[in-house]
mmCIF file of C-alpha atoms in Angstrom:
data_model
loop_
_atom_site.group_PDB
_atom_site.id
_atom_site.type_symbol
_atom_site.label_atom_id
_atom_site.label_comp_id
_atom_site.label_asym_id
_atom_site.label_seq_id
_atom_site.Cartn_x
_atom_site.Cartn_y
_atom_site.Cartn_z
ATOM 1 C CA UNK A 1137 -79.009 49.241 60.459
ATOM 2 C CA UNK A 1138 -76.816 46.505 58.972
ATOM 3 C CA UNK A 1139 -73.453 48.114 59.957
ATOM 4 C CA UNK A 1140 -74.700 48.612 63.515
ATOM 5 C CA UNK A 1141 -75.926 45.009 63.716
ATOM 6 C CA UNK A 1142 -72.600 43.728 62.353
ATOM 7 C CA UNK A 1143 -70.522 45.765 64.818
ATOM 8 C CA UNK A 1144 -72.824 44.805 67.698
ATOM 9 C CA UNK A 1145 -72.419 41.153 66.732
ATOM 10 C CA UNK A 1146 -68.620 41.348 66.486
ATOM 11 C CA UNK A 1147 -67.954 43.587 69.509
ATOM 12 C CA UNK A 1148 -70.532 42.273 72.006
ATOM 13 C CA UNK A 1149 -72.239 39.030 71.025
ATOM 14 C CA UNK A 1150 -69.241 37.047 69.751
ATOM 15 C CA UNK A 1151 -66.982 37.743 72.792
ATOM 16 C CA UNK A 1152 -69.838 36.899 75.178
ATOM 17 C CA UNK A 1153 -70.584 33.628 73.385
ATOM 18 C CA UNK A 1154 -66.861 32.787 73.330
ATOM 19 C CA UNK A 1155 -66.653 33.438 77.081
ATOM 20 C CA UNK A 1156 -69.715 31.237 77.719
ATOM 21 C CA UNK A 1157 -68.165 28.436 75.667
ATOM 22 C CA UNK A 1158 -64.791 28.675 77.433
ATOM 23 C CA UNK A 1159 -66.473 28.603 80.855
ATOM 24 C CA UNK A 1160 -67.368 24.946 80.280
ATOM 25 C CA UNK A 1161 -63.763 23.941 79.583
ATOM 26 C CA UNK A 1162 -60.677 23.670 81.761
ATOM 27 C CA UNK A 1163 -57.035 23.147 80.916
ATOM 28 C CA UNK A 1164 -55.886 19.863 82.415
ATOM 29 C CA UNK A 1165 -52.572 18.057 82.219
ATOM 30 C CA UNK A 1166 -52.762 14.710 80.454
ATOM 31 C CA UNK A 1167 -50.247 12.094 79.373
ATOM 32 C CA UNK A 1168 -49.600 12.166 75.657
ATOM 33 C CA UNK A 1169 -48.306 8.738 74.649
ATOM 34 C CA UNK A 1170 -47.249 9.900 71.199
ATOM 35 C CA UNK A 1171 -45.882 13.378 71.482
ATOM 36 C CA UNK A 1172 -45.876 14.894 68.011
ATOM 37 C CA UNK A 1173 -43.573 17.835 68.660
ATOM 38 C CA UNK A 1174 -39.968 16.857 69.385
ATOM 39 C CA UNK A 1175 -38.830 20.510 69.200
ATOM 40 C CA UNK A 1176 -39.931 20.996 72.829
ATOM 41 C CA UNK A 1177 -38.024 18.081 74.262
ATOM 42 C CA UNK A 1178 -40.588 15.374 73.665
ATOM 43 C CA UNK A 1179 -39.361 12.283 71.870
ATOM 44 C CA UNK A 1180 -41.871 10.769 69.492
ATOM 45 C CA UNK A 1181 -43.320 7.621 70.888
ATOM 46 C CA UNK A 1182 -42.490 8.353 74.535
ATOM 47 C CA UNK A 1183 -44.883 9.327 77.328
ATOM 48 C CA UNK A 1184 -45.019 13.068 77.972
ATOM 49 C CA UNK A 1185 -47.317 15.452 79.855
ATOM 50 C CA UNK A 1186 -49.252 18.010 77.801
ATOM 51 C CA UNK A 1187 -51.982 20.511 78.659
ATOM 52 C CA UNK A 1188 -55.297 20.053 76.886
ATOM 53 C CA UNK A 1189 -58.605 21.891 77.040
ATOM 54 C CA UNK A 1190 -61.196 19.443 78.391
ATOM 55 C CA UNK A 1191 -64.957 19.791 78.739
ATOM 56 C CA UNK A 1192 -65.836 19.895 82.456
ATOM 57 C CA UNK A 1193 -69.519 20.856 82.358
ATOM 58 C CA UNK A 1194 -70.576 23.083 85.279
ATOM 59 C CA UNK A 1195 -67.396 22.393 87.324
ATOM 60 C CA UNK A 1196 -65.968 25.902 86.770
ATOM 61 C CA UNK A 1197 -69.177 27.515 88.037
ATOM 62 C CA UNK A 1198 -69.303 25.163 91.035
ATOM 63 C CA UNK A 1199 -65.691 26.112 91.796
ATOM 64 C CA UNK A 1200 -66.524 29.841 91.631
ATOM 65 C CA UNK A 1201 -69.716 29.608 93.716
ATOM 66 C CA UNK A 1202 -67.984 27.562 96.433
ATOM 67 C CA UNK A 1203 -64.758 29.601 96.475
ATOM 68 C CA UNK A 1204 -64.101 31.456 99.744
ATOM 69 C CA UNK A 1205 -61.702 33.789 97.908
ATOM 70 C CA UNK A 1206 -64.424 34.748 95.419
ATOM 71 C CA UNK A 1207 -67.075 35.529 98.034
ATOM 72 C CA UNK A 1208 -64.568 37.458 100.153
ATOM 73 C CA UNK A 1209 -63.844 39.614 97.104
ATOM 74 C CA UNK A 1210 -67.579 40.052 96.423
ATOM 75 C CA UNK A 1211 -68.096 41.149 100.033
ATOM 76 C CA UNK A 1212 -65.356 43.785 99.730
ATOM 77 C CA UNK A 1213 -66.806 45.077 96.463
ATOM 78 C CA UNK A 1214 -70.335 45.284 97.903
ATOM 79 C CA UNK A 1215 -69.079 47.168 100.975
ATOM 80 C CA UNK A 1216 -67.031 49.424 98.725
ATOM 81 C CA UNK A 1217 -70.065 50.227 96.542
ATOM 82 C CA UNK A 1218 -72.465 50.720 99.464
ATOM 83 C CA UNK A 1219 -70.299 53.567 100.772
ATOM 84 C CA UNK A 1220 -68.502 54.964 97.726
ATOM 85 C CA UNK A 1221 -71.440 55.194 95.289
ATOM 86 C CA UNK A 1222 -73.739 57.330 97.525
ATOM 87 C CA UNK A 1223 -70.838 59.624 98.464
ATOM 88 C CA UNK A 1224 -69.869 60.108 94.808
ATOM 89 C CA UNK A 1225 -73.457 60.652 93.609
ATOM 90 C CA UNK A 1226 -74.160 63.257 96.314
ATOM 91 C CA UNK A 1227 -70.863 65.033 95.536
ATOM 92 C CA UNK A 1228 -71.601 64.969 91.785
ATOM 93 C CA UNK A 1229 -75.120 66.327 92.212
ATOM 94 C CA UNK A 1230 -73.938 69.043 94.612
ATOM 95 C CA UNK A 1231 -71.239 70.200 92.200
ATOM 96 C CA UNK A 1232 -73.671 70.173 89.273
ATOM 97 C CA UNK A 1233 -76.216 72.291 91.180
ATOM 98 C CA UNK A 1234 -73.464 74.692 92.226
ATOM 99 C CA UNK A 1235 -72.187 75.088 88.668
ATOM 100 C CA UNK A 1236 -75.747 75.457 87.334
ATOM 101 C CA UNK A 1237 -76.490 78.245 89.827
ATOM 102 C CA UNK A 1238 -76.021 81.913 89.071
ATOM 103 C CA UNK A 1239 -73.664 82.557 91.988
ATOM 104 C CA UNK A 1240 -70.638 80.855 90.414
ATOM 105 C CA UNK A 1241 -68.387 82.709 87.989
ATOM 106 C CA UNK A 1242 -65.964 81.133 85.475
ATOM 107 C CA UNK A 1243 -68.183 78.076 85.070
ATOM 108 C CA UNK A 1244 -66.093 76.626 82.235
ATOM 109 C CA UNK A 1245 -62.947 76.549 84.380
ATOM 110 C CA UNK A 1246 -64.672 74.696 87.221
ATOM 111 C CA UNK A 1247 -66.482 72.313 84.865
ATOM 112 C CA UNK A 1248 -63.231 71.397 83.118
ATOM 113 C CA UNK A 1249 -61.349 71.179 86.412
ATOM 114 C CA UNK A 1250 -63.806 68.739 87.983
ATOM 115 C CA UNK A 1251 -63.921 66.608 84.814
ATOM 116 C CA UNK A 1252 -60.130 66.508 84.320
ATOM 117 C CA UNK A 1253 -59.454 63.524 86.681
ATOM 118 C CA UNK A 1254 -61.718 61.366 84.483
ATOM 119 C CA UNK A 1255 -59.412 62.054 81.517
ATOM 120 C CA UNK A 1256 -56.484 60.482 83.393
ATOM 121 C CA UNK A 1257 -56.145 56.719 82.749
ATOM 122 C CA UNK A 1258 -57.152 54.628 85.757
ATOM 123 C CA UNK A 1259 -53.736 53.007 86.140
ATOM 124 C CA UNK A 1260 -51.981 56.392 86.101
ATOM 125 C CA UNK A 1261 -54.420 57.758 88.685
ATOM 126 C CA UNK A 1262 -53.790 54.740 90.920
ATOM 127 C CA UNK A 1263 -50.012 55.226 90.599
ATOM 128 C CA UNK A 1264 -50.293 58.905 91.506
ATOM 129 C CA UNK A 1265 -52.390 58.109 94.567
ATOM 130 C CA UNK A 1266 -50.006 55.296 95.541
ATOM 131 C CA UNK A 1267 -47.308 57.952 95.755
ATOM 132 C CA UNK A 1268 -49.622 60.231 97.750
ATOM 133 C CA UNK A 1269 -50.423 57.377 100.154
ATOM 134 C CA UNK A 1270 -46.845 56.136 100.672
ATOM 135 C CA UNK A 1271 -45.874 57.250 104.221
ATOM 136 C CA UNK A 1272 -42.243 58.008 103.359
ATOM 137 C CA UNK A 1273 -43.209 60.234 100.395
ATOM 138 C CA UNK A 1274 -46.744 61.426 101.036
ATOM 139 C CA UNK A 1275 -47.349 65.184 101.461
ATOM 140 C CA UNK A 1276 -50.745 64.224 102.919
ATOM 141 C CA UNK A 1277 -49.031 62.292 105.716
ATOM 142 C CA UNK A 1278 -46.731 65.282 106.306
ATOM 143 C CA UNK A 1279 -49.706 67.624 106.724
ATOM 144 C CA UNK A 1280 -51.491 65.165 109.014
ATOM 145 C CA UNK A 1281 -48.268 64.798 110.987
ATOM 146 C CA UNK A 1282 -48.319 68.534 111.782
ATOM 147 C CA UNK A 1283 -51.498 67.835 113.748
ATOM 148 C CA UNK A 1284 -50.073 64.756 115.444
ATOM 149 C CA UNK A 1285 -51.992 62.298 113.259
ATOM 150 C CA UNK A 1286 -50.301 59.194 111.875
ATOM 151 C CA UNK A 1287 -52.480 57.596 109.217
ATOM 152 C CA UNK A 1288 -51.440 54.479 107.300
ATOM 153 C CA UNK A 1289 -53.496 54.554 104.100
ATOM 154 C CA UNK A 1290 -52.270 51.031 103.259
ATOM 155 C CA UNK A 1291 -53.444 49.381 106.487
ATOM 156 C CA UNK A 1292 -55.943 46.532 106.311
ATOM 157 C CA UNK A 1293 -58.658 48.754 107.794
ATOM 158 C CA UNK A 1294 -58.116 51.747 105.511
ATOM 159 C CA UNK A 1295 -56.998 50.330 102.170
ATOM 160 C CA UNK A 1296 -60.535 49.758 100.851
ATOM 161 C CA UNK A 1297 -61.413 53.377 101.600
ATOM 162 C CA UNK A 1298 -58.138 54.566 100.095
ATOM 163 C CA UNK A 1299 -59.308 52.902 96.873
ATOM 164 C CA UNK A 1300 -62.765 54.452 97.294
ATOM 165 C CA UNK A 1301 -61.120 57.875 97.463
ATOM 166 C CA UNK A 1302 -59.305 57.223 94.157
ATOM 167 C CA UNK A 1303 -62.523 56.114 92.448
ATOM 168 C CA UNK A 1304 -64.504 59.064 93.811
ATOM 169 C CA UNK A 1305 -61.776 61.486 92.719
ATOM 170 C CA UNK A 1306 -61.796 59.977 89.212
ATOM 171 C CA UNK A 1307 -65.530 59.659 88.495
ATOM 172 C CA UNK A 1308 -67.193 62.539 90.380
ATOM 173 C CA UNK A 1309 -66.604 64.937 87.486
ATOM 174 C CA UNK A 1310 -67.962 62.446 84.943
ATOM 175 C CA UNK A 1311 -71.205 61.981 86.886
ATOM 176 C CA UNK A 1312 -71.377 65.729 87.456
ATOM 177 C CA UNK A 1313 -71.662 66.234 83.683
ATOM 178 C CA UNK A 1314 -74.606 63.793 83.570
ATOM 179 C CA UNK A 1315 -76.413 65.808 86.242
ATOM 180 C CA UNK A 1316 -75.443 69.118 84.655
ATOM 181 C CA UNK A 1317 -76.922 68.097 81.302
ATOM 182 C CA UNK A 1318 -80.178 67.152 83.049
ATOM 183 C CA UNK A 1319 -80.261 70.438 85.003
ATOM 184 C CA UNK A 1320 -79.761 72.521 81.889
ATOM 185 C CA UNK A 1321 -82.718 70.738 80.235
ATOM 186 C CA UNK A 1322 -85.137 71.994 82.940
ATOM 187 C CA UNK A 1323 -87.433 74.706 81.467
ATOM 188 C CA UNK A 1324 -86.553 78.201 82.682
ATOM 189 C CA UNK A 1325 -90.255 78.929 83.287
ATOM 190 C CA UNK A 1326 -90.140 76.727 86.383
ATOM 191 C CA UNK A 1327 -87.400 78.868 87.920
ATOM 192 C CA UNK A 1328 -89.273 82.082 87.088
ATOM 193 C CA UNK A 1329 -92.477 80.729 88.671
ATOM 194 C CA UNK A 1330 -90.553 79.698 91.781
ATOM 195 C CA UNK A 1331 -88.980 83.151 92.139
ATOM 196 C CA UNK A 1332 -92.389 84.827 91.728
ATOM 197 C CA UNK A 1333 -93.676 82.580 94.530
ATOM 198 C CA UNK A 1334 -90.782 83.741 96.706
ATOM 199 C CA UNK A 1335 -88.649 80.573 96.683
ATOM 200 C CA UNK A 1336 -85.014 81.044 97.692
ATOM 201 C CA UNK A 1337 -82.012 79.299 96.107
ATOM 202 C CA UNK A 1338 -82.122 76.372 98.557
ATOM 203 C CA UNK A 1339 -85.817 75.755 97.890
ATOM 204 C CA UNK A 1340 -85.274 75.924 94.113
ATOM 205 C CA UNK A 1341 -82.459 73.393 94.407
ATOM 206 C CA UNK A 1342 -84.265 70.911 96.680
ATOM 207 C CA UNK A 1343 -87.828 71.199 95.326
ATOM 208 C CA UNK A 1344 -87.204 71.698 91.594
ATOM 209 C CA UNK A 1345 -83.703 70.715 90.532
ATOM 210 C CA UNK A 1346 -83.212 67.543 92.576
ATOM 211 C CA UNK A 1347 -86.630 65.990 91.715
ATOM 212 C CA UNK A 1348 -86.206 66.901 88.018
ATOM 213 C CA UNK A 1349 -82.876 65.028 87.669
ATOM 214 C CA UNK A 1350 -84.220 61.717 88.989
ATOM 215 C CA UNK A 1351 -83.706 60.050 85.588
ATOM 216 C CA UNK A 1352 -80.103 61.231 85.432
ATOM 217 C CA UNK A 1353 -79.539 59.972 88.970
ATOM 218 C CA UNK A 1354 -80.792 56.521 87.973
ATOM 219 C CA UNK A 1355 -78.362 56.450 85.024
ATOM 220 C CA UNK A 1356 -75.437 57.618 87.158
ATOM 221 C CA UNK A 1357 -76.136 55.038 89.883
ATOM 222 C CA UNK A 1358 -76.518 52.191 87.364
ATOM 223 C CA UNK A 1359 -73.200 53.097 85.716
ATOM 224 C CA UNK A 1360 -71.592 53.325 89.163
ATOM 225 C CA UNK A 1361 -72.889 49.877 90.157
ATOM 226 C CA UNK A 1362 -71.445 48.368 86.979
ATOM 227 C CA UNK A 1363 -68.160 50.199 87.557
ATOM 228 C CA UNK A 1364 -67.982 48.986 91.151
ATOM 229 C CA UNK A 1365 -68.411 45.365 90.108
ATOM 230 C CA UNK A 1366 -65.544 45.839 87.631
ATOM 231 C CA UNK A 1367 -63.172 47.255 90.266
ATOM 232 C CA UNK A 1368 -59.724 46.257 89.001
ATOM 233 C CA UNK A 1369 -57.217 49.048 88.249
ATOM 234 C CA UNK A 1370 -56.930 50.503 91.737
ATOM 235 C CA UNK A 1371 -56.556 47.215 93.690
ATOM 236 C CA UNK A 1372 -54.177 45.766 91.078
ATOM 237 C CA UNK A 1373 -51.812 48.739 91.306
ATOM 238 C CA UNK A 1374 -52.027 48.955 95.101
ATOM 239 C CA UNK A 1375 -51.406 45.191 95.395
ATOM 240 C CA UNK A 1376 -47.885 45.757 94.033
ATOM 241 C CA UNK A 1377 -47.167 47.863 97.142
ATOM 242 C CA UNK A 1378 -49.251 45.692 99.520
ATOM 243 C CA UNK A 1379 -48.532 42.032 98.950
ATOM 244 C CA UNK A 1380 -50.918 40.995 101.739
ATOM 245 C CA UNK A 1381 -53.881 41.799 99.447
ATOM 246 C CA UNK A 1382 -53.319 38.562 97.527
ATOM 247 C CA UNK A 1383 -54.369 37.710 93.953
ATOM 248 C CA UNK A 1384 -58.119 37.698 94.663
ATOM 249 C CA UNK A 1385 -58.739 40.919 96.592
ATOM 250 C CA UNK A 1386 -61.588 41.737 94.183
ATOM 251 C CA UNK A 1387 -63.418 39.325 91.831
ATOM 252 C CA UNK A 1388 -61.955 40.975 88.720
ATOM 253 C CA UNK A 1389 -58.429 40.622 90.158
ATOM 254 C CA UNK A 1390 -59.215 36.977 90.810
ATOM 255 C CA UNK A 1391 -60.436 36.529 87.209
ATOM 256 C CA UNK A 1392 -57.272 38.135 85.814
ATOM 257 C CA UNK A 1393 -54.879 36.147 87.994
ATOM 258 C CA UNK A 1394 -56.829 32.981 87.226
ATOM 259 C CA UNK A 1395 -56.540 33.604 83.487
ATOM 260 C CA UNK A 1396 -52.794 34.266 83.473
ATOM 261 C CA UNK A 1397 -52.144 31.326 85.816
ATOM 262 C CA UNK A 1398 -49.481 30.708 88.414
ATOM 263 C CA UNK A 1399 -51.192 32.261 91.449
ATOM 264 C CA UNK A 1400 -54.630 30.631 91.654
ATOM 265 C CA UNK A 1401 -55.604 27.031 91.057
ATOM 266 C CA UNK A 1402 -57.414 25.958 88.943
ATOM 267 C CA UNK A 1403 -56.138 28.477 86.422
ATOM 268 C CA UNK A 1404 -56.825 29.160 82.782
ATOM 269 C CA UNK A 1405 -59.379 30.852 80.578
ATOM 270 C CA UNK A 1406 -62.230 28.518 81.585
ATOM 271 C CA UNK A 1407 -62.374 29.313 85.331
ATOM 272 C CA UNK A 1408 -61.657 32.993 84.609
ATOM 273 C CA UNK A 1409 -64.612 33.112 82.196
ATOM 274 C CA UNK A 1410 -66.839 31.519 84.832
ATOM 275 C CA UNK A 1411 -65.821 34.212 87.361
ATOM 276 C CA UNK A 1412 -66.580 36.956 84.840
ATOM 277 C CA UNK A 1413 -69.985 35.496 83.945
ATOM 278 C CA UNK A 1414 -71.006 35.103 87.591
ATOM 279 C CA UNK A 1415 -70.039 38.730 88.241
ATOM 280 C CA UNK A 1416 -72.004 39.832 85.158
ATOM 281 C CA UNK A 1417 -75.085 38.076 86.551
ATOM 282 C CA UNK A 1418 -74.548 39.720 89.965
ATOM 283 C CA UNK A 1419 -74.226 43.150 88.308
ATOM 284 C CA UNK A 1420 -77.453 42.537 86.400
ATOM 285 C CA UNK A 1421 -79.270 41.496 89.580
ATOM 286 C CA UNK A 1422 -78.026 44.559 91.479
ATOM 287 C CA UNK A 1423 -79.129 46.860 88.646
ATOM 288 C CA UNK A 1424 -82.538 45.151 88.508
ATOM 289 C CA UNK A 1425 -83.051 45.463 92.272
ATOM 290 C CA UNK A 1426 -82.084 49.133 92.151
ATOM 291 C CA UNK A 1427 -84.540 49.856 89.302
ATOM 292 C CA UNK A 1428 -87.380 48.043 91.096
ATOM 293 C CA UNK A 1429 -86.698 49.989 94.296
ATOM 294 C CA UNK A 1430 -86.642 53.268 92.353
ATOM 295 C CA UNK A 1431 -89.979 52.499 90.674
ATOM 296 C CA UNK A 1432 -91.521 51.575 94.017
ATOM 297 C CA UNK A 1433 -90.283 54.839 95.589
ATOM 298 C CA UNK A 1434 -91.510 56.856 92.587
ATOM 299 C CA UNK A 1435 -95.057 55.565 93.152
#
């Protein structure tokens, strides 16, 4: 118990407390009348401007909650999740049921094949799809061109769904394994009873398998909600190709660009920590609402 408590304290509690502390501070430029470091061009005794960490109370949170850039990013992420999460969960459950059925041969090959995209680092996956989306290089655009279709995957109307495609491609196999583990835990007696009663494969899938994996579905959706809130790799890589996205296309991009400074003002660790904490609270609220809705539907 003690090693677990120590690791939990060091890995989770300490960083969270440090982030909470930093969220109440902001780096501000002040005039140092007695600069103590002449190595950086400051002459002792002369006035010079230095950056200090100053306590600002709730100012960082007020800045985040009143920021148009922040709420625009939240809106994009919510729209992204409202479409991408249901599509991915339905695809994952369908693949799991198909692999769990008796009609599919070489199950191991398909299971490994669907899971393989999850093993690819998110940045690498985004780079690969950036190549596949680039009109001058994309084989997808070539195929669409044969049918007279010209699709710009980087346009302002399609870019969000181009990112959704990358995320779905990456995480469908991972969620499929969650459903597959739940399906394989269903007692075989239920299937035998259903066959004796004359149920066909579709009825077994919709009346036994789907209801029995409700717990797994809740876990998969909760993990997907948390992942959606943390959307960062895909928009950050695509922003290199599409400068119009700006530094705050998603809240996590805004937090990163606020922390490193230079693109968003005010910058620094304090405002970035406030953005992260507000998003953590939003993720918790979304997960709580989803669980309450699920319990109400289960009754």
